Amino acid sequence: MIRVKTEEEISLLKESCAIVRDCLAFVGEHIRAGMTTKEVDTLVYEFITGRDAVPSCLGYYGYPASACVSVNEVVVHGIPGDRVLEEGDIVSVDLCAYKNGFHGDGARTFCIGKVSPEREKLVRVTEECFFQGIEGLKAGTPLYDIGYRVQQHAEANGFSVIRSYTGHGIGREMHEDPSVPNYGRRGTGVRLEAGTVICIEPMIAAGGYRVRVLGDGWTAVTADGKSAAHYENTVVIREDGVEILTL
Ligand code: MF3
Ligand code: CO
């Protein structure tokens, strides 16, 4: 069941989302070669708690960190640890902040120093996939139009769309209905109502879309070991378009 938000709820969501937005920018300013993924997580923890918010990921189904830090072949849910970031890596940082009863959620993929042309293109196209996904999106749009557009753009660029993870609704819970796949058939799915708040998060792979989860139960890597990228924003559906809350 999709829980459509009131304007009052949306103004609270905006505060959580502003923290996510600012935290992602802060990480972007500080992330660099030589840092461990754990150090990236510490930046996130300090930033979010410093804004009197709670990192929603910490303890979520036992998740042991404040952010997901996913390097190269890691698609999503990379657990921060001892891995040292190197020049040429692409690193997705995904984080959620909880404040006043509402969650905000966003992710960016950062390039560490100079990266290969293929990785650079993958990061760019993944970000473009998000913007393709929201193109023309407004009240009344069928849900799977989003995924249709994301998939068209990814595949037109020779990349593939991860199937086993999706975007989602958000609000008082970090994951609410609906599930927002990054693939789909145009003109299908529920028609989105104004006031619906969703996270649109293309996860795009340079090779095949198959993933495997490591023994830690979280870390999702591409089955073929090729790179993947991730880009996410929380958006509100409006009568005449969308409002992006984490940008
Ligand atoms: N931010 C992630 C999402 O987009 C959620 C991961 S938090 C974790 O859904 F705890 F599950 F890792
Ligand atoms: Co999300």
CSV table of C-alpha atoms and ligand atoms in Angstrom, one decimal, residues 105 168 175 199 201 232, ligand 2:
chain,number,residue,atom,x,y,z
A,105,ASP,CA,17.9,8.4,1.2
A,168,HIS,CA,11.4,2.2,-3.2
A,175,HIS,CA,11.6,1.1,2.6
A,199,CYS,CA,13.7,6.8,-4.2
A,201,GLU,CA,18.2,4.6,-7.8
A,232,GLU,CA,20.0,7.8,-6.1
B,2,CO,CO,17.2,3.7,-1.4
